mmCIF file with all atom_site columns, C-alpha atoms in Angstrom:
data_model
loop_
_atom_site.group_PDB
_atom_site.id
_atom_site.type_symbol
_atom_site.label_atom_id
_atom_site.label_alt_id
_atom_site.label_comp_id
_atom_site.label_asym_id
_atom_site.label_entity_id
_atom_site.label_seq_id
_atom_site.pdbx_PDB_ins_code
_atom_site.Cartn_x
_atom_site.Cartn_y
_atom_site.Cartn_z
_atom_site.occupancy
_atom_site.B_iso_or_equiv
_atom_site.pdbx_formal_charge
_atom_site.auth_seq_id
_atom_site.auth_comp_id
_atom_site.auth_asym_id
_atom_site.auth_atom_id
_atom_site.pdbx_PDB_model_num
ATOM 1   C CA . MET A 1 1   ? 0.000   0.000  0.000   1.00 88.00 ? 1   MET A CA 1
ATOM 2   C CA . SER A 1 2   ? 1.345   3.438  -0.909  1.00 97.00 ? 2   SER A CA 1
ATOM 3   C CA . TYR A 1 3   ? 1.907   6.220  1.598   1.00 98.00 ? 3   TYR A CA 1
ATOM 4   C CA . MET A 1 4   ? -0.938  8.214  0.050   1.00 98.00 ? 4   MET A CA 1
ATOM 5   C CA . GLU A 1 5   ? -3.283  5.231  0.373   1.00 98.00 ? 5   GLU A CA 1
ATOM 6   C CA . LEU A 1 6   ? -2.343  5.062  4.059   1.00 98.00 ? 6   LEU A CA 1
ATOM 7   C CA . ALA A 1 7   ? -3.060  8.788  4.383   1.00 98.00 ? 7   ALA A CA 1
ATOM 8   C CA . ILE A 1 8   ? -6.457  8.147  2.781   1.00 98.00 ? 8   ILE A CA 1
ATOM 9   C CA . GLU A 1 9   ? -7.105  5.488  5.457   1.00 98.00 ? 9   GLU A CA 1
ATOM 10  C CA . GLU A 1 10  ? -6.489  8.204  8.051   1.00 98.00 ? 10  GLU A CA 1
ATOM 11  C CA . ALA A 1 11  ? -8.879  10.548 6.232   1.00 98.00 ? 11  ALA A CA 1
ATOM 12  C CA . ILE A 1 12  ? -11.569 7.875  6.344   1.00 97.00 ? 12  ILE A CA 1
ATOM 13  C CA . LYS A 1 13  ? -11.086 7.627  10.127  1.00 98.00 ? 13  LYS A CA 1
ATOM 14  C CA . ALA A 1 14  ? -11.712 11.367 10.318  1.00 98.00 ? 14  ALA A CA 1
ATOM 15  C CA . LYS A 1 15  ? -14.886 11.036 8.271   1.00 96.00 ? 15  LYS A CA 1
ATOM 16  C CA . VAL A 1 16  ? -16.179 8.252  10.539  1.00 96.00 ? 16  VAL A CA 1
ATOM 17  C CA . VAL A 1 17  ? -15.955 10.538 13.585  1.00 96.00 ? 17  VAL A CA 1
ATOM 18  C CA . GLY A 1 18  ? -17.542 13.500 11.754  1.00 95.00 ? 18  GLY A CA 1
ATOM 19  C CA . GLU A 1 19  ? -14.334 15.391 10.991  1.00 96.00 ? 19  GLU A CA 1
ATOM 20  C CA . VAL A 1 20  ? -13.389 16.792 7.591   1.00 95.00 ? 20  VAL A CA 1
ATOM 21  C CA . PRO A 1 21  ? -11.717 13.770 5.965   1.00 97.00 ? 21  PRO A CA 1
ATOM 22  C CA . ILE A 1 22  ? -8.094  14.756 5.724   1.00 97.00 ? 22  ILE A CA 1
ATOM 23  C CA . GLY A 1 23  ? -5.311  12.356 6.656   1.00 98.00 ? 23  GLY A CA 1
ATOM 24  C CA . ALA A 1 24  ? -1.554  12.661 6.887   1.00 98.00 ? 24  ALA A CA 1
ATOM 25  C CA . LEU A 1 25  ? 1.544   10.702 7.687   1.00 98.00 ? 25  LEU A CA 1
ATOM 26  C CA . VAL A 1 26  ? 5.223   11.395 8.221   1.00 98.00 ? 26  VAL A CA 1
ATOM 27  C CA . ALA A 1 27  ? 7.789   8.953  6.865   1.00 98.00 ? 27  ALA A CA 1
ATOM 28  C CA . HIS A 1 28  ? 11.576  8.881  7.203   1.00 98.00 ? 28  HIS A CA 1
ATOM 29  C CA . LYS A 1 29  ? 13.489  9.151  3.930   1.00 97.00 ? 29  LYS A CA 1
ATOM 30  C CA . ASP A 1 30  ? 14.419  5.470  4.419   1.00 97.00 ? 30  ASP A CA 1
ATOM 31  C CA . GLY A 1 31  ? 10.737  4.516  4.388   1.00 97.00 ? 31  GLY A CA 1
ATOM 32  C CA . GLU A 1 32  ? 9.773   4.053  8.053   1.00 98.00 ? 32  GLU A CA 1
ATOM 33  C CA . ILE A 1 33  ? 6.418   5.604  8.930   1.00 98.00 ? 33  ILE A CA 1
ATOM 34  C CA . ILE A 1 34  ? 6.886   7.718  12.055  1.00 98.00 ? 34  ILE A CA 1
ATOM 35  C CA . SER A 1 35  ? 3.336   9.018  12.527  1.00 98.00 ? 35  SER A CA 1
ATOM 36  C CA . ARG A 1 36  ? -0.165  8.818  11.099  1.00 98.00 ? 36  ARG A CA 1
ATOM 37  C CA . ALA A 1 37  ? -2.931  11.280 11.899  1.00 98.00 ? 37  ALA A CA 1
ATOM 38  C CA . TYR A 1 38  ? -6.179  12.852 10.780  1.00 98.00 ? 38  TYR A CA 1
ATOM 39  C CA . ASN A 1 39  ? -8.196  16.002 11.393  1.00 98.00 ? 39  ASN A CA 1
ATOM 40  C CA . LEU A 1 40  ? -9.392  16.374 14.975  1.00 98.00 ? 40  LEU A CA 1
ATOM 41  C CA . THR A 1 41  ? -10.505 20.004 15.121  1.00 97.00 ? 41  THR A CA 1
ATOM 42  C CA . LYS A 1 42  ? -14.094 19.280 16.171  1.00 96.00 ? 42  LYS A CA 1
ATOM 43  C CA . THR A 1 43  ? -13.282 16.339 18.428  1.00 97.00 ? 43  THR A CA 1
ATOM 44  C CA . THR A 1 44  ? -10.618 18.226 20.387  1.00 97.00 ? 44  THR A CA 1
ATOM 45  C CA . TYR A 1 45  ? -12.138 21.718 20.070  1.00 98.00 ? 45  TYR A CA 1
ATOM 46  C CA . ASP A 1 46  ? -8.760  22.779 18.696  1.00 98.00 ? 46  ASP A CA 1
ATOM 47  C CA . PRO A 1 47  ? -8.718  24.825 15.479  1.00 97.00 ? 47  PRO A CA 1
ATOM 48  C CA . SER A 1 48  ? -5.068  23.907 14.916  1.00 97.00 ? 48  SER A CA 1
ATOM 49  C CA . ALA A 1 49  ? -5.646  20.126 15.045  1.00 98.00 ? 49  ALA A CA 1
ATOM 50  C CA . HIS A 1 50  ? -5.342  19.654 11.296  1.00 98.00 ? 50  HIS A CA 1
ATOM 51  C CA . ALA A 1 51  ? -4.059  16.292 10.079  1.00 98.00 ? 51  ALA A CA 1
ATOM 52  C CA . GLU A 1 52  ? -0.697  17.764 9.098   1.00 98.00 ? 52  GLU A CA 1
ATOM 53  C CA . ILE A 1 53  ? -0.160  19.467 12.461  1.00 98.00 ? 53  ILE A CA 1
ATOM 54  C CA . ASN A 1 54  ? -1.166  16.324 14.344  1.00 98.00 ? 54  ASN A CA 1
ATOM 55  C CA . ALA A 1 55  ? 1.213   14.174 12.269  1.00 98.00 ? 55  ALA A CA 1
ATOM 56  C CA . LEU A 1 56  ? 4.076   16.642 12.708  1.00 98.00 ? 56  LEU A CA 1
ATOM 57  C CA . ARG A 1 57  ? 3.537   16.856 16.481  1.00 98.00 ? 57  ARG A CA 1
ATOM 58  C CA . MET A 1 58  ? 3.500   13.079 16.835  1.00 98.00 ? 58  MET A CA 1
ATOM 59  C CA . ALA A 1 59  ? 6.596   12.664 14.650  1.00 98.00 ? 59  ALA A CA 1
ATOM 60  C CA . ALA A 1 60  ? 8.593   15.346 16.476  1.00 98.00 ? 60  ALA A CA 1
ATOM 61  C CA . LYS A 1 61  ? 7.683   13.832 19.817  1.00 98.00 ? 61  LYS A CA 1
ATOM 62  C CA . LYS A 1 62  ? 8.631   10.335 18.655  1.00 98.00 ? 62  LYS A CA 1
ATOM 63  C CA . VAL A 1 63  ? 12.055  11.357 17.309  1.00 98.00 ? 63  VAL A CA 1
ATOM 64  C CA . LYS A 1 64  ? 12.551  13.897 20.114  1.00 98.00 ? 64  LYS A CA 1
ATOM 65  C CA . ASN A 1 65  ? 13.358  16.704 17.705  1.00 98.00 ? 65  ASN A CA 1
ATOM 66  C CA . ASN A 1 66  ? 11.309  19.555 16.260  1.00 97.00 ? 66  ASN A CA 1
ATOM 67  C CA . ILE A 1 67  ? 13.460  19.536 13.108  1.00 98.00 ? 67  ILE A CA 1
ATOM 68  C CA . LEU A 1 68  ? 12.351  16.792 10.716  1.00 98.00 ? 68  LEU A CA 1
ATOM 69  C CA . LYS A 1 69  ? 14.794  17.386 7.846   1.00 97.00 ? 69  LYS A CA 1
ATOM 70  C CA . ASP A 1 70  ? 15.040  13.703 6.904   1.00 98.00 ? 70  ASP A CA 1
ATOM 71  C CA . TYR A 1 71  ? 11.268  13.210 6.792   1.00 98.00 ? 71  TYR A CA 1
ATOM 72  C CA . ASP A 1 72  ? 8.521   13.495 4.217   1.00 98.00 ? 72  ASP A CA 1
ATOM 73  C CA . LEU A 1 73  ? 4.898   14.461 4.800   1.00 98.00 ? 73  LEU A CA 1
ATOM 74  C CA . TYR A 1 74  ? 2.004   12.898 2.882   1.00 98.00 ? 74  TYR A CA 1
ATOM 75  C CA . VAL A 1 75  ? -1.387  14.577 3.147   1.00 98.00 ? 75  VAL A CA 1
ATOM 76  C CA . THR A 1 76  ? -4.642  14.007 1.288   1.00 97.00 ? 76  THR A CA 1
ATOM 77  C CA . LEU A 1 77  ? -5.335  17.704 0.644   1.00 95.00 ? 77  LEU A CA 1
ATOM 78  C CA . GLU A 1 78  ? -3.031  20.575 -0.230  1.00 93.00 ? 78  GLU A CA 1
ATOM 79  C CA . PRO A 1 79  ? -2.036  22.218 3.081   1.00 94.00 ? 79  PRO A CA 1
ATOM 80  C CA . CYS A 1 80  ? -3.492  25.509 4.264   1.00 92.00 ? 80  CYS A CA 1
ATOM 81  C CA . LEU A 1 81  ? -1.233  28.426 5.195   1.00 92.00 ? 81  LEU A CA 1
ATOM 82  C CA . MET A 1 82  ? -1.100  27.457 8.897   1.00 95.00 ? 82  MET A CA 1
ATOM 83  C CA . CYS A 1 83  ? 0.047   23.937 8.045   1.00 95.00 ? 83  CYS A CA 1
ATOM 84  C CA . THR A 1 84  ? 2.493   25.186 5.419   1.00 95.00 ? 84  THR A CA 1
ATOM 85  C CA . VAL A 1 85  ? 4.227   27.376 7.999   1.00 95.00 ? 85  VAL A CA 1
ATOM 86  C CA . ALA A 1 86  ? 4.449   24.401 10.378  1.00 97.00 ? 86  ALA A CA 1
ATOM 87  C CA . ILE A 1 87  ? 5.826   22.204 7.562   1.00 97.00 ? 87  ILE A CA 1
ATOM 88  C CA . SER A 1 88  ? 8.457   24.819 6.798   1.00 97.00 ? 88  SER A CA 1
ATOM 89  C CA . ASN A 1 89  ? 9.371   25.295 10.466  1.00 97.00 ? 89  ASN A CA 1
ATOM 90  C CA . ALA A 1 90  ? 9.736   21.531 10.880  1.00 98.00 ? 90  ALA A CA 1
ATOM 91  C CA . ARG A 1 91  ? 12.085  21.520 7.858   1.00 98.00 ? 91  ARG A CA 1
ATOM 92  C CA . ILE A 1 92  ? 10.163  18.707 6.185   1.00 98.00 ? 92  ILE A CA 1
ATOM 93  C CA . ARG A 1 93  ? 12.221  17.366 3.284   1.00 98.00 ? 93  ARG A CA 1
ATOM 94  C CA . ARG A 1 94  ? 9.370   16.652 0.857   1.00 98.00 ? 94  ARG A CA 1
ATOM 95  C CA . LEU A 1 95  ? 5.654   17.401 0.851   1.00 97.00 ? 95  LEU A CA 1
ATOM 96  C CA . TYR A 1 96  ? 3.344   15.094 -1.105  1.00 97.00 ? 96  TYR A CA 1
ATOM 97  C CA . PHE A 1 97  ? -0.345  15.944 -1.299  1.00 96.00 ? 97  PHE A CA 1
ATOM 98  C CA . GLY A 1 98  ? -3.398  14.489 -2.987  1.00 96.00 ? 98  GLY A CA 1
ATOM 99  C CA . ALA A 1 99  ? -6.153  16.899 -3.946  1.00 94.00 ? 99  ALA A CA 1
ATOM 100 C CA . TYR A 1 100 ? -5.512  20.532 -4.772  1.00 90.00 ? 100 TYR A CA 1
ATOM 101 C CA . ALA A 1 101 ? -7.316  23.045 -2.590  1.00 87.00 ? 101 ALA A CA 1
ATOM 102 C CA . ASN A 1 102 ? -8.398  25.120 -5.594  1.00 75.00 ? 102 ASN A CA 1
ATOM 103 C CA . GLN A 1 103 ? -9.867  24.438 -9.001  1.00 60.00 ? 103 GLN A CA 1
ATOM 104 C CA . VAL A 1 104 ? -6.775  25.641 -10.867 1.00 50.00 ? 104 VAL A CA 1
ATOM 105 C CA . ASN A 1 105 ? -4.671  22.656 -9.722  1.00 52.00 ? 105 ASN A CA 1
ATOM 106 C CA . GLU A 1 106 ? -1.619  24.815 -9.123  1.00 54.00 ? 106 GLU A CA 1
ATOM 107 C CA . PHE A 1 107 ? 0.126   25.006 -5.781  1.00 57.00 ? 107 PHE A CA 1
ATOM 108 C CA . SER A 1 108 ? 1.565   28.339 -6.880  1.00 52.00 ? 108 SER A CA 1
ATOM 109 C CA . SER A 1 109 ? -1.838  30.045 -6.874  1.00 55.00 ? 109 SER A CA 1
ATOM 110 C CA . ASN A 1 110 ? -2.430  30.161 -3.102  1.00 74.00 ? 110 ASN A CA 1
ATOM 111 C CA . GLU A 1 111 ? -1.210  31.820 0.099   1.00 81.00 ? 111 GLU A CA 1
ATOM 112 C CA . SER A 1 112 ? 0.958   28.843 0.975   1.00 84.00 ? 112 SER A CA 1
ATOM 113 C CA . SER A 1 113 ? 3.046   29.275 -2.147  1.00 82.00 ? 113 SER A CA 1
ATOM 114 C CA . ARG A 1 114 ? 3.387   33.003 -1.546  1.00 85.00 ? 114 ARG A CA 1
ATOM 115 C CA . TYR A 1 115 ? 4.641   32.281 1.980   1.00 89.00 ? 115 TYR A CA 1
ATOM 116 C CA . LEU A 1 116 ? 7.148   29.683 0.761   1.00 88.00 ? 116 LEU A CA 1
ATOM 117 C CA . SER A 1 117 ? 8.491   32.210 -1.755  1.00 86.00 ? 117 SER A CA 1
ATOM 118 C CA . SER A 1 118 ? 8.707   35.047 0.771   1.00 89.00 ? 118 SER A CA 1
ATOM 119 C CA . SER A 1 119 ? 11.698  36.242 2.768   1.00 90.00 ? 119 SER A CA 1
ATOM 120 C CA . GLU A 1 120 ? 9.851   35.182 5.947   1.00 90.00 ? 120 GLU A CA 1
ATOM 121 C CA . CYS A 1 121 ? 10.192  31.523 4.964   1.00 91.00 ? 121 CYS A CA 1
ATOM 122 C CA . ASN A 1 122 ? 13.462  29.887 5.939   1.00 90.00 ? 122 ASN A CA 1
ATOM 123 C CA . HIS A 1 123 ? 12.827  26.456 4.398   1.00 94.00 ? 123 HIS A CA 1
ATOM 124 C CA . ARG A 1 124 ? 10.929  25.264 1.333   1.00 94.00 ? 124 ARG A CA 1
ATOM 125 C CA . PRO A 1 125 ? 10.372  21.525 0.976   1.00 96.00 ? 125 PRO A CA 1
ATOM 126 C CA . GLU A 1 126 ? 10.207  19.819 -2.376  1.00 95.00 ? 126 GLU A CA 1
ATOM 127 C CA . ILE A 1 127 ? 6.500   19.751 -3.272  1.00 95.00 ? 127 ILE A CA 1
ATOM 128 C CA . TYR A 1 128 ? 4.595   17.129 -5.259  1.00 95.00 ? 128 TYR A CA 1
ATOM 129 C CA . GLY A 1 129 ? 0.843   17.493 -5.724  1.00 93.00 ? 129 GLY A CA 1
ATOM 130 C CA . GLY A 1 130 ? -1.983  15.579 -7.351  1.00 94.00 ? 130 GLY A CA 1
ATOM 131 C CA . ILE A 1 131 ? -1.140  12.146 -5.937  1.00 97.00 ? 131 ILE A CA 1
ATOM 132 C CA . LEU A 1 132 ? -4.258  9.955  -6.123  1.00 97.00 ? 132 LEU A CA 1
ATOM 133 C CA . GLU A 1 133 ? -5.976  13.262 -6.765  1.00 95.00 ? 133 GLU A CA 1
ATOM 134 C CA . ILE A 1 134 ? -9.356  11.907 -7.882  1.00 95.00 ? 134 ILE A CA 1
ATOM 135 C CA . GLN A 1 135 ? -9.740  9.592  -4.859  1.00 96.00 ? 135 GLN A CA 1
ATOM 136 C CA . ASN A 1 136 ? -8.828  12.436 -2.513  1.00 96.00 ? 136 ASN A CA 1
ATOM 137 C CA . GLN A 1 137 ? -11.169 14.896 -4.241  1.00 94.00 ? 137 GLN A CA 1
ATOM 138 C CA . GLU A 1 138 ? -14.043 12.420 -4.068  1.00 94.00 ? 138 GLU A CA 1
ATOM 139 C CA . LEU A 1 139 ? -13.522 11.805 -0.362  1.00 95.00 ? 139 LEU A CA 1
ATOM 140 C CA . ILE A 1 140 ? -13.747 15.520 0.443   1.00 92.00 ? 140 ILE A CA 1
ATOM 141 C CA . LYS A 1 141 ? -16.558 16.140 -2.040  1.00 91.00 ? 141 LYS A CA 1
ATOM 142 C CA . SER A 1 142 ? -18.717 13.284 -0.740  1.00 91.00 ? 142 SER A CA 1
ATOM 143 C CA . PHE A 1 143 ? -18.210 14.437 2.854   1.00 90.00 ? 143 PHE A CA 1
ATOM 144 C CA . PHE A 1 144 ? -19.448 17.950 2.147   1.00 86.00 ? 144 PHE A CA 1
ATOM 145 C CA . GLN A 1 145 ? -22.292 16.719 -0.062  1.00 85.00 ? 145 GLN A CA 1
ATOM 146 C CA . SER A 1 146 ? -23.500 14.521 2.814   1.00 84.00 ? 146 SER A CA 1
ATOM 147 C CA . LYS A 1 147 ? -23.555 17.599 5.086   1.00 76.00 ? 147 LYS A CA 1
ATOM 148 C CA . ARG A 1 148 ? -25.795 19.525 2.702   1.00 73.00 ? 148 ARG A CA 1
ATOM 149 C CA . PHE A 1 149 ? -28.677 17.050 2.823   1.00 60.00 ? 149 PHE A CA 1
#
């Protein structure tokens, strides 16, 4: 099973508990999965408990270091600005995401990209988007459609 498929499993866990279905995992460059997490903002009453933040916190705690330069992050949806800043601060090596957050399908068209290109940013990971994009889009889309009825 691919890392993105494992992140999708985490997203499904979020959906089951009524959270927006976003999942993430952190893996060492040698392949070992260090953490797996999903959105918990409603469950924990914590607006910062996005899947990415939860996975980064767990990984940093496990390796006893807030710098994760030899680690990659996989997430089912393109990260928001808050998560992008955390990813940069953690010095994540590579960011892989599934669905794009906008209809243009360009990471460069959002606030996260502007931050990563700014002088305020001290680290920019390699970024790869659109991994299992359709499956990730459908998961999010079906969740929000179910909330409308």
